[in-house]
Coordinates of C-alpha atoms and ligand atoms in Angstrom, one line a residue:
M1 CA 131.9 4.0 91.2
K2 CA 134.0 6.5 89.3
W3 CA 130.8 8.3 88.0
L4 CA 129.3 8.5 91.4
F5 CA 132.4 10.2 92.6
Y6 CA 132.3 12.7 89.8
V7 CA 128.7 13.5 90.5
I8 CA 129.3 13.9 94.2
V9 CA 132.2 16.3 93.6
L10 CA 130.2 18.4 91.1
V11 CA 127.2 18.7 93.3
Y12 CA 129.4 19.6 96.2
M13 CA 131.2 22.2 94.1
F14 CA 127.9 23.7 93.0
Y15 CA 126.6 23.9 96.5
R16 CA 129.7 25.6 97.7
S17 CA 129.7 28.1 95.0
V18 CA 126.1 29.1 95.5
Y19 CA 125.9 28.9 99.3
G20 CA 128.4 29.4 102.0
L21 CA 131.5 30.1 100.1
K22 CA 131.7 33.2 102.2
P23 CA 129.5 33.6 105.2
V24 CA 127.1 36.6 104.6
E25 CA 127.5 39.3 107.2
N26 CA 124.5 40.2 109.3
G27 CA 122.8 43.3 108.0
L28 CA 119.5 45.2 108.1
I29 CA 117.7 46.8 105.2
L30 CA 115.2 49.4 106.0
D31 CA 113.5 51.4 103.3
P32 CA 112.6 55.0 104.0
V33 CA 109.0 55.7 104.9
T34 CA 106.9 57.5 102.3
Y35 CA 103.4 59.0 102.7
G36 CA 102.2 59.5 99.2
D37 CA 101.2 63.2 98.4
D38 CA 101.6 64.4 102.0
D39 CA 104.7 64.5 104.1
F40 CA 103.0 62.9 107.1
L41 CA 100.8 60.0 108.0
K42 CA 97.2 61.1 108.7
V43 CA 95.7 60.3 112.0
G44 CA 93.7 57.1 111.7
A45 CA 95.7 55.7 108.8
H46 CA 97.7 52.5 108.7
K47 CA 101.3 52.0 107.9
S48 CA 103.6 49.0 107.6
I49 CA 107.4 49.3 107.8
S50 CA 109.5 46.3 106.9
C51 CA 112.9 45.7 108.3
K52 CA 114.7 43.0 106.4
A53 CA 117.6 40.9 107.7
T54 CA 120.2 39.7 105.3
N55 CA 120.9 36.4 107.1
R56 CA 118.5 33.5 107.7
N57 CA 119.3 33.1 111.3
Q58 CA 119.3 36.7 112.3
K59 CA 117.0 37.8 115.1
V60 CA 115.3 41.2 114.5
E61 CA 113.3 43.4 116.8
W62 CA 111.5 46.7 116.6
I63 CA 111.8 49.3 119.4
D64 CA 109.3 52.1 119.6
P65 CA 110.1 55.8 120.3
N66 CA 109.6 55.2 124.0
G67 CA 112.3 52.5 124.0
K68 CA 109.9 49.6 124.4
Y69 CA 110.0 46.4 122.3
V70 CA 107.1 46.2 119.9
K71 CA 105.3 43.0 120.7
H72 CA 104.4 40.3 118.1
L73 CA 100.8 40.7 119.1
P74 CA 98.5 41.4 116.1
T75 CA 95.7 42.3 118.6
N76 CA 97.7 45.4 119.6
R77 CA 97.2 48.6 117.7
V78 CA 101.0 48.7 117.1
F79 CA 102.6 45.4 116.6
S80 CA 105.3 43.5 114.8
Q81 CA 105.1 40.4 112.7
E82 CA 107.7 38.2 111.1
H83 CA 107.6 37.3 107.5
F84 CA 110.1 35.5 105.3
V85 CA 111.0 37.3 102.2
A86 CA 113.3 36.6 99.3
A87 CA 116.8 37.7 100.1
M88 CA 120.2 37.6 98.5
R89 CA 120.5 33.9 99.2
G90 CA 117.3 32.1 99.8
R91 CA 114.9 33.5 102.2
A92 CA 115.6 35.8 105.1
P93 CA 113.3 37.1 107.9
A94 CA 111.7 40.5 107.7
L95 CA 110.1 42.0 110.7
V96 CA 107.1 44.2 109.7
L97 CA 106.1 47.0 112.1
T98 CA 102.5 47.7 111.6
I99 CA 100.7 50.8 112.9
T100 CA 97.0 50.7 112.7
N101 CA 94.7 53.6 113.3
A102 CA 97.6 56.0 113.8
V103 CA 97.6 58.6 116.6
V104 CA 99.7 61.7 116.9
K105 CA 101.7 60.1 119.8
D106 CA 103.0 57.4 117.4
T107 CA 105.3 60.0 116.0
G108 CA 109.0 59.4 116.6
V109 CA 112.0 57.3 115.8
Y110 CA 111.5 53.6 115.5
R111 CA 114.6 51.4 115.8
C112 CA 115.0 48.1 114.1
R113 CA 117.7 46.2 115.9
S114 CA 119.5 42.9 115.4
G115 CA 122.3 42.2 117.9
N116 CA 124.3 45.4 117.9
L117 CA 123.1 46.5 114.5
E118 CA 120.5 49.2 114.4
K119 CA 118.6 51.2 111.8
N120 CA 116.3 54.1 112.5
V121 CA 113.2 55.3 110.8
S122 CA 111.1 58.3 111.8
L123 CA 107.4 58.3 111.5
C124 CA 105.4 61.5 111.4
V125 CA 101.7 61.4 112.3
V126 CA 99.6 64.6 112.1
D127 CA 96.0 65.4 112.3
P128 CA 96.1 68.2 109.7
S129 CA 94.6 71.5 110.8
D130 CA 91.4 72.8 109.4
F131 CA 90.3 76.3 109.3
V132 CA 86.9 76.8 111.0
D133 CA 84.6 79.8 110.9
T134 CA 87.1 81.8 108.9
Q135 CA 85.8 84.4 106.4
P136 CA 87.7 84.5 103.1
E137 CA 86.8 88.1 102.3
V138 CA 86.1 91.2 104.4
S139 CA 85.8 94.9 103.7
A140 CA 86.2 97.9 105.9
D141 CA 86.1 101.7 105.4
L142 CA 89.1 103.9 104.9
G143 CA 90.6 105.2 108.1
R144 CA 89.0 102.6 110.3
S145 CA 90.6 99.6 111.9
I146 CA 89.7 96.0 111.1
T147 CA 90.5 92.7 112.9
L148 CA 91.0 89.7 110.7
S149 CA 90.3 86.4 112.5
C150 CA 91.4 82.9 111.6
Q151 CA 90.7 79.8 113.6
A152 CA 92.5 76.5 113.2
K153 CA 92.1 73.2 114.9
G154 CA 94.4 70.2 114.6
D155 CA 96.8 67.9 116.4
P156 CA 99.6 68.9 117.2
E157 CA 98.1 72.1 118.3
P158 CA 98.7 74.6 115.4
R159 CA 100.7 77.8 115.8
L160 CA 99.3 80.7 113.8
L161 CA 101.0 83.5 112.1
W162 CA 100.1 86.1 109.5
S163 CA 101.8 87.0 106.3
R164 CA 101.4 89.3 103.4
N165 CA 103.2 89.2 100.1
G166 CA 105.3 86.4 101.5
E167 CA 106.5 88.4 104.5
T168 CA 105.5 87.6 108.1
I169 CA 103.6 90.3 109.8
T170 CA 105.0 91.5 113.1
D171 CA 103.6 94.0 115.5
D172 CA 106.9 95.5 116.7
E173 CA 106.9 98.5 114.3
T174 CA 106.1 102.0 115.6
P175 CA 103.7 103.5 115.0
A176 CA 101.8 100.3 115.3
K177 CA 100.1 99.4 112.1
Y178 CA 99.4 95.8 113.1
R179 CA 98.4 94.3 116.4
L180 CA 98.6 90.5 116.8
M181 CA 96.8 88.4 119.3
T182 CA 96.1 84.7 119.9
K183 CA 93.1 83.3 121.7
Y184 CA 92.2 79.8 122.6
N185 CA 88.7 78.4 122.6
I186 CA 86.8 75.2 121.9
Q187 CA 87.3 75.7 118.2
G188 CA 91.0 75.6 118.7
F189 CA 93.4 78.5 118.3
E190 CA 92.2 81.8 117.0
G191 CA 94.7 84.2 115.5
L192 CA 93.7 87.9 115.4
L193 CA 95.3 90.5 113.2
T194 CA 94.2 94.1 113.7
I195 CA 95.1 96.6 111.0
T196 CA 94.8 100.2 112.1
S197 CA 94.1 103.4 110.1
L198 CA 93.2 101.6 106.9
E199 CA 94.6 103.0 103.7
P200 CA 93.9 102.0 100.1
E201 CA 97.3 100.2 100.1
D202 CA 96.1 97.9 102.9
S203 CA 93.8 96.2 100.4
G204 CA 94.9 92.8 99.4
I205 CA 95.5 89.2 100.5
Y206 CA 96.5 88.4 104.1
S207 CA 97.5 84.8 104.6
C208 CA 96.8 83.1 107.9
V209 CA 99.5 80.4 108.3
S210 CA 98.9 77.4 110.5
I211 CA 102.0 75.5 111.5
Q212 CA 101.8 72.2 113.3
E213 CA 105.1 70.9 114.8
H214 CA 106.1 68.0 117.0
P215 CA 108.4 69.2 119.7
Q216 CA 110.3 65.9 119.6
A217 CA 110.4 65.3 115.9
E218 CA 112.0 68.2 114.0
D219 CA 111.2 67.2 110.4
C220 CA 107.6 66.3 111.3
S221 CA 105.5 69.4 110.6
H222 CA 102.6 70.6 108.5
T223 CA 101.8 74.0 107.2
K224 CA 98.5 75.1 105.9
I225 CA 97.5 78.5 104.5
F226 CA 94.2 80.3 104.5
N227 CA 93.9 83.5 102.5
I228 CA 91.7 86.4 103.6
T229 CA 91.1 89.2 101.1
L230 CA 90.7 92.6 102.6
N231 CA 88.9 95.3 100.7
V232 CA 89.3 98.8 101.9
N233 CA 86.4 100.9 100.8
Y234 CA 87.3 104.3 99.5
P235 CA 85.9 106.9 97.1
P236 CA 87.4 107.2 93.7
I237 CA 90.8 108.9 93.5
F238 CA 92.6 110.1 90.4
E239 CA 96.1 109.0 90.9
D240 CA 97.5 111.8 88.8
G241 CA 95.6 114.4 90.8
N242 CA 92.4 116.4 90.1
D243 CA 94.1 119.0 87.9
T244 CA 92.7 119.6 84.4
K245 CA 94.6 117.4 81.9
L246 CA 95.5 118.8 78.5
V247 CA 95.1 116.4 75.6
Y248 CA 96.8 117.3 72.4
A249 CA 95.7 116.1 69.0
K250 CA 96.2 116.9 65.3
E251 CA 93.3 118.1 63.1
N252 CA 91.0 115.2 62.2
Q253 CA 92.7 112.8 64.5
L254 CA 90.5 110.4 66.6
V255 CA 91.8 110.8 70.2
D256 CA 91.1 108.5 73.1
I257 CA 90.7 110.4 76.3
I258 CA 91.3 108.0 79.2
C259 CA 89.7 108.4 82.6
S260 CA 90.9 106.0 85.3
A261 CA 90.3 106.3 89.1
A262 CA 91.3 104.0 91.9
G263 CA 88.6 103.1 94.4
F264 CA 86.7 100.3 96.1
P265 CA 84.3 99.1 95.0
T266 CA 85.5 99.6 91.4
P267 CA 84.2 103.0 90.3
T268 CA 81.8 103.5 87.5
Y269 CA 82.2 106.4 85.0
R270 CA 80.2 109.1 83.3
W271 CA 81.6 111.4 80.6
F272 CA 80.3 114.9 79.9
K273 CA 80.9 117.7 77.5
D274 CA 81.0 121.1 79.0
I275 CA 78.9 123.3 76.8
G276 CA 79.4 126.5 78.8
D277 CA 77.6 128.3 81.5
E278 CA 77.9 125.3 83.7
V279 CA 75.8 123.3 81.4
L280 CA 76.9 119.7 80.8
Y281 CA 75.9 117.4 78.1
E282 CA 76.3 113.7 79.0
F283 CA 77.6 111.2 76.5
D284 CA 75.7 108.1 76.0
K285 CA 77.1 105.0 77.7
K286 CA 77.5 103.4 74.2
Q287 CA 80.1 106.1 73.3
I288 CA 82.3 105.0 76.2
K289 CA 84.6 102.1 76.0
L290 CA 85.5 100.3 79.2
L291 CA 89.0 98.7 79.3
E292 CA 91.2 96.7 81.7
D293 CA 88.6 95.1 84.0
D294 CA 86.5 98.3 83.9
T295 CA 89.2 100.4 85.5
Q296 CA 89.5 102.7 82.5
A297 CA 86.7 104.6 80.7
V298 CA 87.7 105.8 77.3
L299 CA 86.0 108.6 75.3
S300 CA 86.9 108.8 71.7
I301 CA 86.7 112.3 70.2
K302 CA 87.3 113.5 66.6
A303 CA 89.7 116.4 67.0
N304 CA 88.7 119.3 64.6
Q305 CA 87.9 123.0 64.7
S306 CA 84.6 122.3 66.6
T307 CA 86.3 120.2 69.4
F308 CA 89.6 122.0 69.9
G309 CA 89.4 123.9 73.2
Q310 CA 86.5 121.8 74.3
R311 CA 86.3 120.8 78.0
F312 CA 85.3 117.3 78.9
K313 CA 84.4 116.0 82.4
C314 CA 84.8 112.5 83.7
Q315 CA 83.0 111.6 86.8
A316 CA 84.1 108.4 88.7
S317 CA 81.8 107.3 91.5
N318 CA 81.2 104.4 93.8
D319 CA 79.2 103.8 97.0
H320 CA 81.6 106.0 98.9
G321 CA 81.8 109.1 96.8
A322 CA 82.5 110.7 93.5
S323 CA 85.4 112.5 91.9
D324 CA 85.6 114.7 88.8
K325 CA 88.4 115.3 86.4
Y326 CA 88.5 117.7 83.5
F327 CA 90.2 117.2 80.2
V328 CA 90.7 119.9 77.5
L329 CA 91.4 119.0 73.9
L330 CA 94.0 121.2 72.3
K331 CA 95.5 121.4 68.9
I332 CA 99.0 120.1 68.9
E333 CA 101.6 122.8 68.1
T334 CA 105.1 122.4 66.8
P335 CA 107.5 122.8 69.7
V336 CA 109.3 126.1 70.3
S337 CA 113.0 125.9 70.7
P338 CA 114.2 126.1 74.3
K339 CA 115.5 129.4 75.7
D340 CA 118.3 127.8 77.6
V341 CA 120.1 124.5 78.1
S342 CA 122.1 124.3 81.3
L343 CA 124.0 121.7 83.4
S344 CA 122.1 120.7 86.5
D345 CA 124.3 117.9 87.6
S346 CA 127.2 115.7 86.3
S347 CA 129.0 112.5 87.0
Y348 CA 132.1 111.0 85.4
D349 CA 130.1 109.6 82.4
S350 CA 126.9 111.5 82.2
V351 CA 125.4 115.0 82.5
Q352 CA 122.0 116.1 83.7
L353 CA 120.6 118.8 81.5
Q354 CA 117.9 121.3 82.3
V355 CA 115.9 122.8 79.4
T356 CA 113.8 125.9 79.9
W357 CA 111.6 128.2 77.8
Y358 CA 110.2 131.7 78.0
G359 CA 106.9 131.4 79.7
E360 CA 104.6 128.3 79.8
I361 CA 104.9 125.8 77.0
Q362 CA 101.8 125.1 74.9
F363 CA 102.8 121.9 73.3
P364 CA 103.5 118.3 74.4
I365 CA 107.0 116.8 74.2
S366 CA 107.6 113.3 73.1
A367 CA 111.4 113.4 72.9
F368 CA 114.5 115.6 73.2
I369 CA 117.1 115.3 70.5
V370 CA 120.6 116.1 71.7
E371 CA 123.7 116.6 69.6
Y372 CA 127.0 116.6 71.5
L373 CA 130.5 117.4 70.4
K374 CA 133.6 116.7 72.5
V375 CA 135.9 119.6 72.9
S376 CA 139.5 118.6 72.2
G377 CA 142.5 120.4 73.6
D378 CA 142.3 123.0 76.3
A379 CA 138.6 123.3 76.9
T380 CA 138.7 126.5 79.1
R381 CA 140.1 128.5 76.2
K382 CA 137.4 127.5 73.7
T383 CA 134.6 129.8 74.6
I384 CA 133.2 130.3 71.2
A385 CA 130.5 127.8 70.2
P386 CA 131.2 125.6 67.3
K387 CA 129.8 126.5 63.9
E388 CA 126.8 124.7 62.4
A389 CA 129.1 122.7 60.2
A390 CA 131.0 121.4 63.2
F391 CA 127.9 119.7 64.5
K392 CA 127.9 117.5 61.4
R393 CA 130.5 115.4 63.2
S394 CA 128.6 115.3 66.5
D395 CA 127.0 112.4 68.3
E396 CA 123.2 112.3 68.6
A397 CA 121.0 111.0 71.4
I398 CA 117.2 110.8 71.4
I399 CA 115.9 111.0 74.9
T400 CA 112.4 109.9 75.7
K401 CA 112.8 109.6 79.5
F402 CA 112.6 113.0 81.1
E403 CA 111.3 114.7 84.2
D404 CA 108.9 117.7 84.3
A405 CA 110.6 120.2 86.6
E406 CA 107.3 122.1 87.0
D407 CA 108.0 125.8 86.4
S408 CA 111.7 125.3 85.5
G409 CA 111.3 123.2 82.4
F410 CA 112.4 119.7 82.0
I411 CA 115.4 117.7 83.2
F412 CA 117.0 114.6 81.5
E413 CA 120.2 112.7 81.5
L414 CA 122.8 112.3 78.7
E415 CA 124.8 109.2 79.3
G416 CA 127.8 107.4 77.9
L417 CA 130.2 110.3 77.9
D418 CA 133.9 110.3 78.5
E419 CA 135.4 111.0 81.9
D420 CA 136.6 114.5 82.8
S421 CA 135.7 115.9 79.3
T422 CA 134.0 119.0 78.0
Y423 CA 131.2 118.9 75.4
W424 CA 129.2 121.3 73.4
V425 CA 125.6 120.3 73.5
R426 CA 122.5 121.5 71.7
V427 CA 118.9 120.3 72.1
K428 CA 115.7 120.3 70.0
V429 CA 112.2 119.1 70.9
Q430 CA 110.0 116.7 69.1
N431 CA 106.3 115.9 69.2
D432 CA 103.7 114.5 66.8
A433 CA 103.4 117.9 65.1
G434 CA 107.1 118.3 64.3
E435 CA 110.4 119.5 65.7
S436 CA 111.6 122.8 67.2
L437 CA 114.8 124.6 66.0
W438 CA 118.1 123.8 67.8
S439 CA 118.8 125.6 71.1
T440 CA 122.0 127.7 71.3
P441 CA 124.9 125.3 72.2
A442 CA 126.0 125.1 75.8
K443 CA 129.3 123.8 77.2
V444 CA 129.1 121.1 79.8
S445 CA 131.7 118.9 81.5
T446 CA 131.9 115.5 83.1
T447 CA 133.8 115.0 86.3
V448 CA 136.8 112.9 87.3
Q449 CA 135.9 109.4 88.3
S450 CA 136.2 109.0 92.0
V451 CA 137.6 105.9 93.8
D452 CA 134.1 104.8 94.8
D453 CA 132.9 104.8 91.2
S454 CA 135.8 102.8 90.0
E455 CA 135.7 100.1 92.6
E456 CA 137.2 97.4 90.6
T457 CA 135.6 94.1 90.6
T458 CA 138.3 92.0 92.0
T459 CA 138.5 88.7 90.2
V460 CA 138.8 85.9 92.7
E461 CA 141.0 83.3 91.3
T462 CA 139.5 80.0 91.8
P463 CA 142.1 77.4 92.9
D464 CA 142.6 74.6 90.5
A465 CA 140.1 71.9 91.1
E466 CA 141.7 69.0 92.9
P467 CA 142.4 66.2 90.6
E468 CA 139.7 63.6 91.0
T469 CA 141.0 60.6 92.8
A470 CA 140.5 57.8 90.3
G471 CA 137.9 55.5 91.8
D472 CA 138.1 52.8 89.2
E473 CA 139.5 50.2 91.6
E474 CA 136.0 48.9 92.3
P475 CA 135.8 45.9 94.5
M476 CA 135.1 42.8 92.5
S477 CA 131.4 42.1 92.1
D478 CA 129.9 39.1 93.8
G479 CA 129.1 37.5 90.4
A480 CA 132.6 37.8 89.1
F481 CA 134.0 36.5 92.4
Y482 CA 131.9 33.4 92.4
G483 CA 132.5 32.9 88.7
I484 CA 136.2 32.9 89.1
F485 CA 135.9 30.8 92.3
F486 CA 133.8 28.3 90.4
A487 CA 136.3 28.0 87.5
V488 CA 139.3 27.7 89.8
G489 CA 137.3 25.2 91.9
I490 CA 136.6 23.0 88.9
F491 CA 140.3 23.1 88.0
V492 CA 141.5 22.3 91.5
V493 CA 138.8 19.7 92.1
S494 CA 139.4 17.9 88.8
F495 CA 143.1 17.9 89.6
V496 CA 142.4 16.4 93.0
C497 CA 140.0 13.9 91.4
M498 CA 142.6 12.8 88.9
F499 CA 144.9 12.1 91.8
A500 CA 142.2 10.4 93.7
M501 CA 141.3 8.2 90.7
R502 CA 144.9 7.1 90.3
M503 CA 144.9 6.1 93.8
V504 CA 141.6 4.3 93.5
K505 CA 142.9 2.4 90.4
Ligands
NAG1 C1 118.6 55.8 116.5 O1 117.9 56.7 117.4 C2 118.3 56.5 118.8 C3 117.4 57.4 119.6 O2 116.3 57.8 119.0 C4 119.8 56.9 118.9 O3 120.2 56.8 120.2 C5 120.6 56.1 118.0 O4 121.9 56.5 118.0 C6 120.1 56.1 116.6 N1 120.8 55.2 115.8 C7 121.2 55.4 114.5 C8 121.9 54.3 113.8 O5 121.0 56.5 114.0
NAG2 C1 97.3 82.7 99.0 O1 97.7 83.9 98.4 C2 99.0 83.9 97.8 C3 99.3 85.3 97.3 O2 99.4 86.2 98.3 C4 99.1 82.8 96.8 O3 100.4 82.7 96.3 C5 98.7 81.5 97.4 O4 98.7 80.5 96.4 C6 97.3 81.6 98.0 N1 97.1 80.3 98.7 C7 95.9 79.7 98.8 C8 95.8 78.5 99.6 O5 94.9 80.2 98.2
NAG3 C1 84.2 117.8 63.6 O1 83.9 116.4 63.6 C2 82.6 116.1 64.0 C3 82.5 114.6 64.1 O2 83.1 113.9 63.0 C4 81.6 116.7 62.9 O3 80.3 116.4 63.3 C5 81.8 118.2 62.9 O4 81.0 118.7 61.8 C6 83.3 118.5 62.6 N1 83.5 119.9 62.6 C7 84.2 120.6 61.8 C8 84.3 122.1 62.0 O5 84.8 120.1 60.9
NAG4 C1 89.9 115.6 94.1 O1 88.4 115.8 94.2 C2 87.8 115.0 95.2 C3 86.3 115.3 95.1 O2 85.9 115.7 93.8 C4 88.3 115.5 96.6 O3 87.7 114.8 97.6 C5 89.8 115.3 96.6 O4 90.3 115.8 97.9 C6 90.5 116.0 95.5 N1 91.9 115.7 95.5 C7 92.9 116.5 95.3 C8 94.2 116.0 95.4 O5 92.6 117.7 95.2

């Protein structure tokens, strides 16, 4: 009798602690829909979406995007079916929405409802577009116009646009370089891009972008790209002009003379030696090295007394024409010291210097060496250039970036100077054969820094980050709750039992 009582009490306690100590609230669990590699469901595919209830007796229903209940009729293309699945406590119903042989119209928000609980899921069905009858490569002649065409078919109906180097092409510039048009035919939409007055720069990749969007489902779209390569045919052009190029070399040096012309198709090259009286001697193909995808033809020549002064001709040709460029091999001479160094422009921390010579220069320049000396005290009074010894304390800069100012020498910039200061500068020239003597010193000044230049970068003070609210008061977990409940239960129940037993006795 006593034992039976104990067993009943324990079994009851166990039952209470596992089930029904606290009624489980009704709830719905709906996992997001995934589509594998794509971000949509392909037309014709199948999809099941399960909506789980948390309570055993919960009634669940699916509502389609049109607001209709999805029937429990497995013979329908779209139907729902009830399953029992393992849930938090025992088994709970799950209503599985199944879409077979999906069509584009199935796209939309499906609602899983239970009483006044509701969870939404969006489904995206697309018949991805395909490019039909679209040529991947086209060519056209310089100066002409060309129309690129791209046809795409799909559901939803694709919208076509064109882009180049990541930028969408529009036809609202004037003068019109591009004209855009869209046509519709049995093959679907056809996008036409007309490029007028073709130039070499128009060569390249044009992307036809097909965008499929559902008007009612924003995040349901699909973009596909088809690249069309346009080749503009044009005769070879020497980008540095047709002028004769001077090539300097030291005695017995092996020099590479590089000939490179732009053109499409890629030009082929021939090299000649001009042996006077308009007679040319052609070099053997084996003596010419082709570099960088055949865009450079290099002739290697030993520079010596018999080749100095020699003229060489490079001929670049393709189907659309030929261009010639002459090269003359010259003995490299030591640079001559400049006639004059003058200030051509200045800022608060730099000066632009212009270096000139008497007559044309007959040597290449690889660098300018500059010595500069800051004038202390009243600069206007010091008109006499410093002595050679003074330059021993000067700063030095080696400048390899300079501009050819055609007939007026060369221009370069000397940077890192002090504001509103005067300097004595002198310049010498360097090349492979040696260095020139120093130029006569010149006096140059930097300017006062203007407000614009000194625009201070205002440091924005970031407000102190708000102290994080301590979130450690976590609600007790279910396990802990039941654990404590169980322990207290045993205690209470055994206490009650003891009482009861006394009464039984
Ligand atoms: C679910 O979608 C319907 C309409 O599509 C909307 O009225 C409802 O508010 C949505 N419910 C939730 C929980 O987002
Ligand atoms: C199309 O060309 C662009 C470069 O313009 C490239 O980034 C992209 O991967 C190409 N796309 C395809 C589908 O070939
Ligand atoms: C110059 O070099 C070429 C090729 O090495 C050689 O044939 C020629 O005799 C040389 N001429 C002189 C003047 O050294
Ligand atoms: C260079 O020469 C080609 C033909 O040899 C000619 O068509 C072209 O106009 C010339 N270019 C310049 C800039 O003189």
